[in-house]
Short mmCIF file of C-alpha atoms in Angstrom, two decimals:
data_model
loop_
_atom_site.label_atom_id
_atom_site.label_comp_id
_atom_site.label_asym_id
_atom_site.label_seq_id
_atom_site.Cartn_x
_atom_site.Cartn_y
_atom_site.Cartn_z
CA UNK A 30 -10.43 -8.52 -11.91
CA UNK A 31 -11.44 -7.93 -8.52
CA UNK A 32 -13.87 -5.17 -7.51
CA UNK A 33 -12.36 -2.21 -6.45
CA UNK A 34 -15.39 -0.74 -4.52
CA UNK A 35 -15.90 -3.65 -2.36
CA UNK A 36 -12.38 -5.13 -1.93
CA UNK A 37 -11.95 -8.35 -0.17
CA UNK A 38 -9.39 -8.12 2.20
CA UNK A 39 -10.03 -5.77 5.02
CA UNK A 40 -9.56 -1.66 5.00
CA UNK A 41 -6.81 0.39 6.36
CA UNK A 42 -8.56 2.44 9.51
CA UNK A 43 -7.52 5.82 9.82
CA UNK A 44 -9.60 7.48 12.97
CA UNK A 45 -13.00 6.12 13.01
CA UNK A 46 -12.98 4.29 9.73
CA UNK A 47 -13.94 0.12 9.91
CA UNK A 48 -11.53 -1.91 8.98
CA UNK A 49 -13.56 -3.30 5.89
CA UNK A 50 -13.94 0.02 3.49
CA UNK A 51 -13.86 0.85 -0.24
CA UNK A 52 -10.65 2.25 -1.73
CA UNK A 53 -12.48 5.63 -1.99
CA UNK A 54 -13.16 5.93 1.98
CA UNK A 55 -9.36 4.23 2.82
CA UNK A 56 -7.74 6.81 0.32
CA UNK A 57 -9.22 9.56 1.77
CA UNK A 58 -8.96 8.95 5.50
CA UNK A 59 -5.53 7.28 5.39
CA UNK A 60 -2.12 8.75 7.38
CA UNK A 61 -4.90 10.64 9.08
CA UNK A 62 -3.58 11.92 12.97
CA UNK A 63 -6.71 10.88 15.71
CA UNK A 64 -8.40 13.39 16.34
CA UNK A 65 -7.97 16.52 18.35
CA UNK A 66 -10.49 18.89 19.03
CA UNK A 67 -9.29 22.76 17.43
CA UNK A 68 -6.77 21.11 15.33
CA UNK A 69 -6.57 20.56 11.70
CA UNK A 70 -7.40 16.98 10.29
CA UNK A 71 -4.18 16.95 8.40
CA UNK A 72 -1.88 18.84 9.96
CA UNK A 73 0.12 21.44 7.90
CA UNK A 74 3.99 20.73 6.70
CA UNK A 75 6.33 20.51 9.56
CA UNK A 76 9.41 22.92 8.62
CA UNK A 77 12.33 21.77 10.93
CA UNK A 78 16.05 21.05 10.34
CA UNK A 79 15.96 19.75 14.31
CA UNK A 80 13.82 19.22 17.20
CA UNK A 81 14.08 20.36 20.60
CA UNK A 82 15.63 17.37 22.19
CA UNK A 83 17.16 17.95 25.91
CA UNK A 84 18.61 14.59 27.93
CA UNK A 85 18.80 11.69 26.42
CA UNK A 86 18.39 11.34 22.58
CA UNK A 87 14.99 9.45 22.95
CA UNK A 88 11.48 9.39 20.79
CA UNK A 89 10.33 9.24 17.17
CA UNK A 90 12.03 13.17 15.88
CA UNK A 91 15.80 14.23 16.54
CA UNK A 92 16.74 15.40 13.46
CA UNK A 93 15.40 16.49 10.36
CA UNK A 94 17.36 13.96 7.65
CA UNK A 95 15.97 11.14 9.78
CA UNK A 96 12.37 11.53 10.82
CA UNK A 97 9.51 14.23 9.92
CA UNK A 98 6.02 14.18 11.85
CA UNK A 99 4.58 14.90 7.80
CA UNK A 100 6.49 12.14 6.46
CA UNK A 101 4.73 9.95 9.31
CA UNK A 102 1.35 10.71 8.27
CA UNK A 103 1.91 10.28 4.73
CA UNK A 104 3.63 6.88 5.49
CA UNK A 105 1.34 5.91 7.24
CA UNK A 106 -1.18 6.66 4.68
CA UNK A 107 1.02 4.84 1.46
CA UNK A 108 0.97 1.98 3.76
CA UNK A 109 -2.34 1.78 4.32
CA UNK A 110 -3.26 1.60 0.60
CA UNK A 111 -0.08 -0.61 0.16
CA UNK A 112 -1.32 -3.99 2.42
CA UNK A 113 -4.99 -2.58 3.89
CA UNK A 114 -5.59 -3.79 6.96
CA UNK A 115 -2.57 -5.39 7.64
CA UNK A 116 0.37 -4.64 10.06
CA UNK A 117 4.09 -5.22 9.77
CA UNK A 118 4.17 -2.78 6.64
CA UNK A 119 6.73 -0.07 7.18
CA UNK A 120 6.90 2.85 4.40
CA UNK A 121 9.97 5.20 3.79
CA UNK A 122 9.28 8.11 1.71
CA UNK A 123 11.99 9.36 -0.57
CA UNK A 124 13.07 12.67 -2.41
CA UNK A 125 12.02 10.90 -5.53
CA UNK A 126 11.10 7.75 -7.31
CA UNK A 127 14.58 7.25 -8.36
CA UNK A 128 15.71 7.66 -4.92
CA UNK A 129 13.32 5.03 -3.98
CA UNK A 130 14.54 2.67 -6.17
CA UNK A 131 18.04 3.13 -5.57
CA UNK A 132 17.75 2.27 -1.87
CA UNK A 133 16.71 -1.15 -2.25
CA UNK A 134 19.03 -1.80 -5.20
CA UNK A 135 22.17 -0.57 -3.24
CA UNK A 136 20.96 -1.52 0.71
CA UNK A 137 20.54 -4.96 -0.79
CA UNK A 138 23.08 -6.00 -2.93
CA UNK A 139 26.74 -6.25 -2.11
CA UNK A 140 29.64 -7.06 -4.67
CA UNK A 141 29.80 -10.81 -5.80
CA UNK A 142 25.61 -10.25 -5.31
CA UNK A 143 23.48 -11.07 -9.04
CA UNK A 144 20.49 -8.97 -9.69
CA UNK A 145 17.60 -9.65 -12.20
CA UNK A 146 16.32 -6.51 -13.49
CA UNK A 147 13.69 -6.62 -16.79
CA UNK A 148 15.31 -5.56 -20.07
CA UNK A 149 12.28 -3.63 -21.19
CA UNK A 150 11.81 -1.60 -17.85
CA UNK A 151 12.14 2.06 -17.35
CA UNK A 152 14.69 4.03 -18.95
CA UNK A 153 17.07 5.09 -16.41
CA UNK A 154 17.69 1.43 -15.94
CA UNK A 155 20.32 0.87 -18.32
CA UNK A 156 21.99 3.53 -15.68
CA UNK A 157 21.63 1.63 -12.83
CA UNK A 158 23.10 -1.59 -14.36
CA UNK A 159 26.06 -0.29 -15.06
CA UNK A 160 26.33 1.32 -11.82
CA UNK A 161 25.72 -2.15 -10.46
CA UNK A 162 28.32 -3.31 -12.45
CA UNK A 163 30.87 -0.93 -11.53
CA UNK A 164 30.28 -1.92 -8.01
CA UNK A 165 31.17 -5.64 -8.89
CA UNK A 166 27.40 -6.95 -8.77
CA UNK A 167 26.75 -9.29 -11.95
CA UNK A 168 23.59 -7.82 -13.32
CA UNK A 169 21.11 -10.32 -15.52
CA UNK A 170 18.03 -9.17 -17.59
CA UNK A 171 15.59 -10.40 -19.41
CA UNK A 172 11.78 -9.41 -20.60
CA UNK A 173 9.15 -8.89 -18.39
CA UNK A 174 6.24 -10.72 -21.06
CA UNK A 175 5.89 -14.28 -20.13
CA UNK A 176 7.40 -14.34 -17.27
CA UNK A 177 10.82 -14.44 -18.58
CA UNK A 178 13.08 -13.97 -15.53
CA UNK A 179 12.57 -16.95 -14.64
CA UNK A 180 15.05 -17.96 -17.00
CA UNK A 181 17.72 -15.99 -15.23
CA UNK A 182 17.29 -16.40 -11.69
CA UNK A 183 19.48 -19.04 -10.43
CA UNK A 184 21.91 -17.82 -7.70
CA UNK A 185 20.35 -14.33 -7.66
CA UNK A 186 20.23 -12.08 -4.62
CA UNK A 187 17.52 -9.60 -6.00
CA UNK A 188 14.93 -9.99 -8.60
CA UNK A 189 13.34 -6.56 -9.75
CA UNK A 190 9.60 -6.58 -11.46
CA UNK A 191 8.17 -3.45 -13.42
CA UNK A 192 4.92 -4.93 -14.21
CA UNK A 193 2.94 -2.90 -16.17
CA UNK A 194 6.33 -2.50 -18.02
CA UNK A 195 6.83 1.32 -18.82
CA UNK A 196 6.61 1.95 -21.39
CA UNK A 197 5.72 -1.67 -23.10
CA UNK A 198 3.23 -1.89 -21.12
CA UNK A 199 3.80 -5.81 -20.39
CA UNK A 200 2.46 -7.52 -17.62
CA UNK A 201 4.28 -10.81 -15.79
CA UNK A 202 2.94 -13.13 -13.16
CA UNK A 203 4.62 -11.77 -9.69
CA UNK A 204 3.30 -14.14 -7.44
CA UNK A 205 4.67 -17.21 -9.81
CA UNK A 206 7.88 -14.74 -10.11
CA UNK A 207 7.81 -14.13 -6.51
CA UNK A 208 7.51 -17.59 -5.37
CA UNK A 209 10.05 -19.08 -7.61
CA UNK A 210 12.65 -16.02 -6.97
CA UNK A 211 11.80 -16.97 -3.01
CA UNK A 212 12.74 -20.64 -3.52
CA UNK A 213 16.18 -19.64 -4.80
CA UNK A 214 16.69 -17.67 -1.52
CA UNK A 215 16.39 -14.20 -3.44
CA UNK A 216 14.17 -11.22 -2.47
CA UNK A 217 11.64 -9.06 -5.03
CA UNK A 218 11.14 -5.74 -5.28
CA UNK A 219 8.18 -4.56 -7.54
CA UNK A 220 8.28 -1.06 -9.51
CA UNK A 221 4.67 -0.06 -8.63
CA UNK A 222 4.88 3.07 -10.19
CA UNK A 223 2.49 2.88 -13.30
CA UNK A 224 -0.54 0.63 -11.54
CA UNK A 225 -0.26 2.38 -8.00
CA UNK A 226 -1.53 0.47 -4.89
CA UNK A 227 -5.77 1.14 -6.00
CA UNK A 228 -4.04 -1.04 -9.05
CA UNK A 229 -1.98 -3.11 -7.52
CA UNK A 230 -0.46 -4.44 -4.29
CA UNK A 231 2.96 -6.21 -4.70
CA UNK A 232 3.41 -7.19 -1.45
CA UNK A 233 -0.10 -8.93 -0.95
CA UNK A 234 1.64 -10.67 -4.05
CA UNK A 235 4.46 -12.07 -2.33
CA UNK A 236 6.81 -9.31 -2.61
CA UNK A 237 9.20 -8.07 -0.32
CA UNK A 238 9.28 -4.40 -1.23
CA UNK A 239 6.46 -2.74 -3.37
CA UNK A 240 8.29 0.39 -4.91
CA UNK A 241 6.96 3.49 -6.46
CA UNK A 242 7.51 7.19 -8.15
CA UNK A 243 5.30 9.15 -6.24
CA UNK A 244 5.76 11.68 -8.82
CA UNK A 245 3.28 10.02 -11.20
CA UNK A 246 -0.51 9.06 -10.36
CA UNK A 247 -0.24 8.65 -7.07
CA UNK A 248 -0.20 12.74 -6.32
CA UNK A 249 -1.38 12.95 -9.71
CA UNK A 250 -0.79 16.79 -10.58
CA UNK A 251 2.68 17.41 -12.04
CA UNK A 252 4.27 19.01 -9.24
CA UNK A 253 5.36 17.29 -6.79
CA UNK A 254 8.58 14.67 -7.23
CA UNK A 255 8.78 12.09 -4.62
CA UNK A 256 9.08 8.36 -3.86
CA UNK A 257 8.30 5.41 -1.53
CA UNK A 258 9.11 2.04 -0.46
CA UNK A 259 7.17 -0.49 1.44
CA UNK A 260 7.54 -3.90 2.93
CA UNK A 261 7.85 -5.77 5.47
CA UNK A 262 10.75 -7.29 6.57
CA UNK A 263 11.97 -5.41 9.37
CA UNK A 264 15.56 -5.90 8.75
CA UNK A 265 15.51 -5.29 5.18
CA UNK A 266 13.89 -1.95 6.18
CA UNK A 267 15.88 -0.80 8.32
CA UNK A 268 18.78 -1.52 5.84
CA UNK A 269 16.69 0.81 3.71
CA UNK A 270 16.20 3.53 6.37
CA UNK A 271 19.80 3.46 6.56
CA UNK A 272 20.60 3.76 3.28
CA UNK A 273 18.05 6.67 2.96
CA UNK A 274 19.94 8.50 6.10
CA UNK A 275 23.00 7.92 4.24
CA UNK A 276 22.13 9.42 1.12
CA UNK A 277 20.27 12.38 1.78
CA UNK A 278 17.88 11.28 -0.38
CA UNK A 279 14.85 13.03 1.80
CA UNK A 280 11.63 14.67 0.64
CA UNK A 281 10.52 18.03 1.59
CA UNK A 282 7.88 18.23 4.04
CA UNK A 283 6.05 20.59 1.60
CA UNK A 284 6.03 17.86 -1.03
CA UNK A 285 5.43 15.66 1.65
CA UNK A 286 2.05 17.16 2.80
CA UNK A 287 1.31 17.89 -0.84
CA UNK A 288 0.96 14.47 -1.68
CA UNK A 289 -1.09 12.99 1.60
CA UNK A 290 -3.24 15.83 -0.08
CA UNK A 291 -3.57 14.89 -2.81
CA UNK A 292 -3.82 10.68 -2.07
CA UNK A 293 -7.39 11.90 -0.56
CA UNK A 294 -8.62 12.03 -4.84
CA UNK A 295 -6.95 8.62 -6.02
CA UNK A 296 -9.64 6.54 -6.51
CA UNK A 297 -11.55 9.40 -7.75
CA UNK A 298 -8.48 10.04 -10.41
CA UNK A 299 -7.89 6.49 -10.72
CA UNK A 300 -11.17 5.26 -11.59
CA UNK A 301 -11.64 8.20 -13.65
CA UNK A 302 -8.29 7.98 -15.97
CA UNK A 303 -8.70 4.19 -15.96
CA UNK A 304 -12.49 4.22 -17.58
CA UNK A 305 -11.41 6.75 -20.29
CA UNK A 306 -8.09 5.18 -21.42
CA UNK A 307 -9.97 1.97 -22.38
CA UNK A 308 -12.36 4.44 -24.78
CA UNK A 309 -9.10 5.86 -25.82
CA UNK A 310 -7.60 2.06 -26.48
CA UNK A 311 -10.71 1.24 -27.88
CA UNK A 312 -11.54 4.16 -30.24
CA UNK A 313 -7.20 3.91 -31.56
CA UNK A 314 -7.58 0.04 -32.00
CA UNK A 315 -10.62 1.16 -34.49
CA UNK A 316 -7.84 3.26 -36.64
CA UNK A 317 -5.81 1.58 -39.73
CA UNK A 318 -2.96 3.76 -39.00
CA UNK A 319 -2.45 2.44 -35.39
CA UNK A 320 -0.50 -0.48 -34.99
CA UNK A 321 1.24 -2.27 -31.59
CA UNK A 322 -1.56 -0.75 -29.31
CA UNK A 323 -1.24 -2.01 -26.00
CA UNK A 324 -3.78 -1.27 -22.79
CA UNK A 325 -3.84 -4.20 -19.88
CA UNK A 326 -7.66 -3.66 -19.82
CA UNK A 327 -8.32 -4.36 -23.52
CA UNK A 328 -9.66 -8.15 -23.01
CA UNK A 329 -7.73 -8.85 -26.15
CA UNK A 330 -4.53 -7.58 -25.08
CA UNK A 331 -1.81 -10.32 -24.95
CA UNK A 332 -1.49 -8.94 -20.98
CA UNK A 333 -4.78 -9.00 -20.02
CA UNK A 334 -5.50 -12.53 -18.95
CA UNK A 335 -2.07 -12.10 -16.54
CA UNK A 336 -3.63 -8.51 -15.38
CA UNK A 337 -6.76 -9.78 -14.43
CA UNK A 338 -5.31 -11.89 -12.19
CA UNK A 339 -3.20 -9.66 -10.02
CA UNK A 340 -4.54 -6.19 -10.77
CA UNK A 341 -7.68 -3.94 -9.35
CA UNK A 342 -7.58 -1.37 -12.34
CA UNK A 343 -5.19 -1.29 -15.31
CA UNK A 344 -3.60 1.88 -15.10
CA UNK A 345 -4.23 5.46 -17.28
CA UNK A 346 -1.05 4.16 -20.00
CA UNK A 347 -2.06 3.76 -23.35
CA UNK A 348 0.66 2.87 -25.62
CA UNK A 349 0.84 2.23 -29.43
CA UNK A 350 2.74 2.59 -32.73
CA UNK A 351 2.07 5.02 -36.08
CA UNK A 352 4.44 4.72 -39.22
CA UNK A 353 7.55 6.49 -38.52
CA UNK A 354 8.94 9.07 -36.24
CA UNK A 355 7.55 12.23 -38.75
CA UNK A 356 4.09 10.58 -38.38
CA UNK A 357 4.11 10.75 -34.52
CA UNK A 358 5.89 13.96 -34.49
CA UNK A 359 3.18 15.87 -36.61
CA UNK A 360 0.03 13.54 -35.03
CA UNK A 361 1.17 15.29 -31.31
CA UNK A 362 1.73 18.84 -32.36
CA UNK A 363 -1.75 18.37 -33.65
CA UNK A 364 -2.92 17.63 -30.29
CA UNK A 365 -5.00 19.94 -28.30
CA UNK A 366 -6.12 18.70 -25.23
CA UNK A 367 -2.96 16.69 -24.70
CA UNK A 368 0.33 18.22 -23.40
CA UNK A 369 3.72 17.07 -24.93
CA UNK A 370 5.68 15.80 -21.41
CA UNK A 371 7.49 12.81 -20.30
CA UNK A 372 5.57 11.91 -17.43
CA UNK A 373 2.23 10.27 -16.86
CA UNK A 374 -0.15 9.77 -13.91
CA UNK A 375 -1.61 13.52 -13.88
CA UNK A 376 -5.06 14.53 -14.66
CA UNK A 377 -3.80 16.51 -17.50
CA UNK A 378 -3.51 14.25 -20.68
CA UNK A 379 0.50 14.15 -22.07
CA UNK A 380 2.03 12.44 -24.73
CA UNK A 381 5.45 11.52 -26.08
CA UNK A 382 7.43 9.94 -28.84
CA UNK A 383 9.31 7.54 -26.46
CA UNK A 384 12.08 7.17 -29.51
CA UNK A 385 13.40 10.86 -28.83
CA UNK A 386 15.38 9.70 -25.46
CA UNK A 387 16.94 7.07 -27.25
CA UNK A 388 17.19 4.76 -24.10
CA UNK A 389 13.86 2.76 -24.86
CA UNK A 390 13.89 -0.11 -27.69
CA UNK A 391 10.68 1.13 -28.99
CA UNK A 392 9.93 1.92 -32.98
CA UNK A 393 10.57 5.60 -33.77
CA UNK A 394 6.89 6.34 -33.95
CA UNK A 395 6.31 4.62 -30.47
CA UNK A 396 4.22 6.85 -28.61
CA UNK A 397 3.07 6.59 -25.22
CA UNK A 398 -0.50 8.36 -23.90
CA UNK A 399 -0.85 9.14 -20.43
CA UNK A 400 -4.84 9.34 -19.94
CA UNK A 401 -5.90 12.31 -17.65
CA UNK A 402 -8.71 13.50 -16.41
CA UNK A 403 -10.64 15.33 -19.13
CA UNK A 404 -13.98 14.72 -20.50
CA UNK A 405 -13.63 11.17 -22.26
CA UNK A 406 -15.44 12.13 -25.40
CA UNK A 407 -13.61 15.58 -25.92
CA UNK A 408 -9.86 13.43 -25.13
CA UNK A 409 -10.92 10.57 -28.16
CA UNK A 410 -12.03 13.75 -30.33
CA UNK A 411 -9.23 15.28 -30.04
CA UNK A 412 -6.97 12.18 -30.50
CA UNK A 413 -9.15 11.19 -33.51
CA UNK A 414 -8.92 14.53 -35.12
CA UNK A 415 -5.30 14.58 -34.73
CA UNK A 416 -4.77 11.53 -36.64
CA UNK A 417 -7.22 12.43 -39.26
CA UNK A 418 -5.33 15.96 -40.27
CA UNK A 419 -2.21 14.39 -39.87
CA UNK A 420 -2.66 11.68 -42.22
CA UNK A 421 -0.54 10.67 -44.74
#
């Protein structure tokens, strides 16, 4: 794995910061305006349906669905964590992850098109497909463990990677993915989401767009919904940026700011939930009752070889298996310092039985941990207490 406090490739350089920096000075300088003396460092949401705009419809804000000086900044600033140090990346932020996602899927592909999506990727998905579908694009899948869209890529337009897997928690190979989908003439997208870019950077990968819910561990505190997309391919962006003007499918400046706010504590967050979910992966894989427990940074996981590869830090997602569905229910109503939601990322621990959506092919008493920011030995306590007055 490489070391995230002294990363080899050079910095993103927000005023005054080097080009070579750690992810903890990048994160918290990045989007950042030069700058100007009486002025805030990060200037405050900007509320406006339109901009003054006399003459000629020139410059970079006209009207309020297309450009927002707070969606610069924080553009700027996912961008800069995306491919450090590097230019040609453009970022688009979006109203929310699933927003993101669908404006590469449907920019992209036209009807007659094939798309490779992974059968085991996150839930809303199956959606998508048949959305595809409907609009006459042949949709394949297959896993995302051992590379398995390979199998299915011939003639494909788009191949889509969720590596971590959510909520599997399988990892796949995306620059062997990315170079094989490339020498088919097809591009790659990469769901981001669960490693963020301190985990991960698709498109230093070979990717062409490195996608991401926003909503998760990237603003990390359970109230904000929002997404992104990066790459760069300029034309493939701007079919994106067109797509987004089309839809609507705009953030808020509000939730805008609130997550450039709140990028300034990712590492901190990151490196934090990351250390104590491999206690927490260690301490369950200690437990007879625990069975299927997957964590990318256990070096016995059948991931972890794969992750170690491609990945700065493993992500806060701990998943694993007890007996049945009655099992998991009672083990997190038992919980205490671990809320019962359906999200992850925050630095508030939650928990689910993945089984009660019914869209995941997981056993009934599949339950995925999201790892926040709590004192490590009071979360595997808890956790271990749980199981014990829960048991059978």
């Amino acid at each position: 794995m490489s070391d995230p406090a002294t990363n080899d490739g050079p910095g993103g350089h927000g005023p005054g910061v080097p080009h070579r920096t750690g992810d903890g000075t990048r994160a918290v300088r990045a989007g950042l305006p030069e700058p100007v003396k009486h002025e805030p460092t990060l200037p405050g949401p900007v509320f406006a349906a339109h901009f003054h705009l006399p003459g000629e419809p020139t410059g970079p804000y006209t009207y309020g669905r297309d450009e927002n000086p707070t969606w610069t900044h924080l553009e700027r600033a996912i961008g800069e964590l995306e491919s450090p140090g590097r230019d040609g990346v453009e970022t688009l932020v979006f109203a929310s992850g699933m927003a993101a996602i669908s404006s590469v899927l449907f920019s992209q592909l036209r009807a007659g098109d094939v798309a490779v999506l992974p059968e085991d990727g996150y839930q809303v998905l199956p959606l998508v497909r048949a959305q595809l579908e409907a609009y006459g694009i042949e949709v394949r899948t297959a896993p995302t463990g051992g590379d398995a869209q390979l199998d299915v890529l011939d003639g494909a337009r788009l191949l889509w990677i969720e590596t971590p897997s959510n909520p599997g928690l399988d990892v796949c190979d995306v620059r062997r993915l990315a170079e094989a989908a490339h020498a088919r003439g097809a591009l790659v997208a990469v769901d981001n989401t669960l490693a963020t870019p301190l985990g991960q950077r698709p498109l230093e990968l070979g990717a062409d767009f490195s996608v991401a819910s926003g909503t998760k561990q990237l603003t990390g505190h359970g109230d904000v919904l929002l997404g992104y997309v990066a790459g760069r391919d300029a034309e493939a962006m701007a079919a994106v940026r067109r797509w987004r003007k089309i839809a609507g499918a705009i953030p808020g400046p509000m939730e805008a700011w609130l997550a450039h706010r709140s990028i300034a504590t990712l590492q901190l967050r990151v490196d934090r939930q990351n250390a104590t979910a491999r206690k927490v992966a260690e301490a369950l894989r200690a437990r007879p009752e625990v069975s299927g427990l997957r964590y990318p940074g256990l070096p016995d996981d059948s991931s972890h070889k794969i992750a170690s590869r491609q990945m700065l830090r493993y992500g806060c997602v701990v998943s694993f298996t007890l007996a049945d569905r009655a099992r998991a229910d009672r083990f997190l109503d038992a919980l205490r310092l671990v809320e019962g939601a359906t999200s992850f990322g925050g630095v508030r621990s939650t928990a689910e039985r993945r089984g009660r959506w019914g869209g995941d092919a997981v056993p009934e008493g599949f339950v995925r941990l999201s790892v926040g920011a709590e004192d490590p030995e009071d979360l595997v306590t808890d956790l271990l207490r749980a199981l014990d007055e829960t048991a059978d």
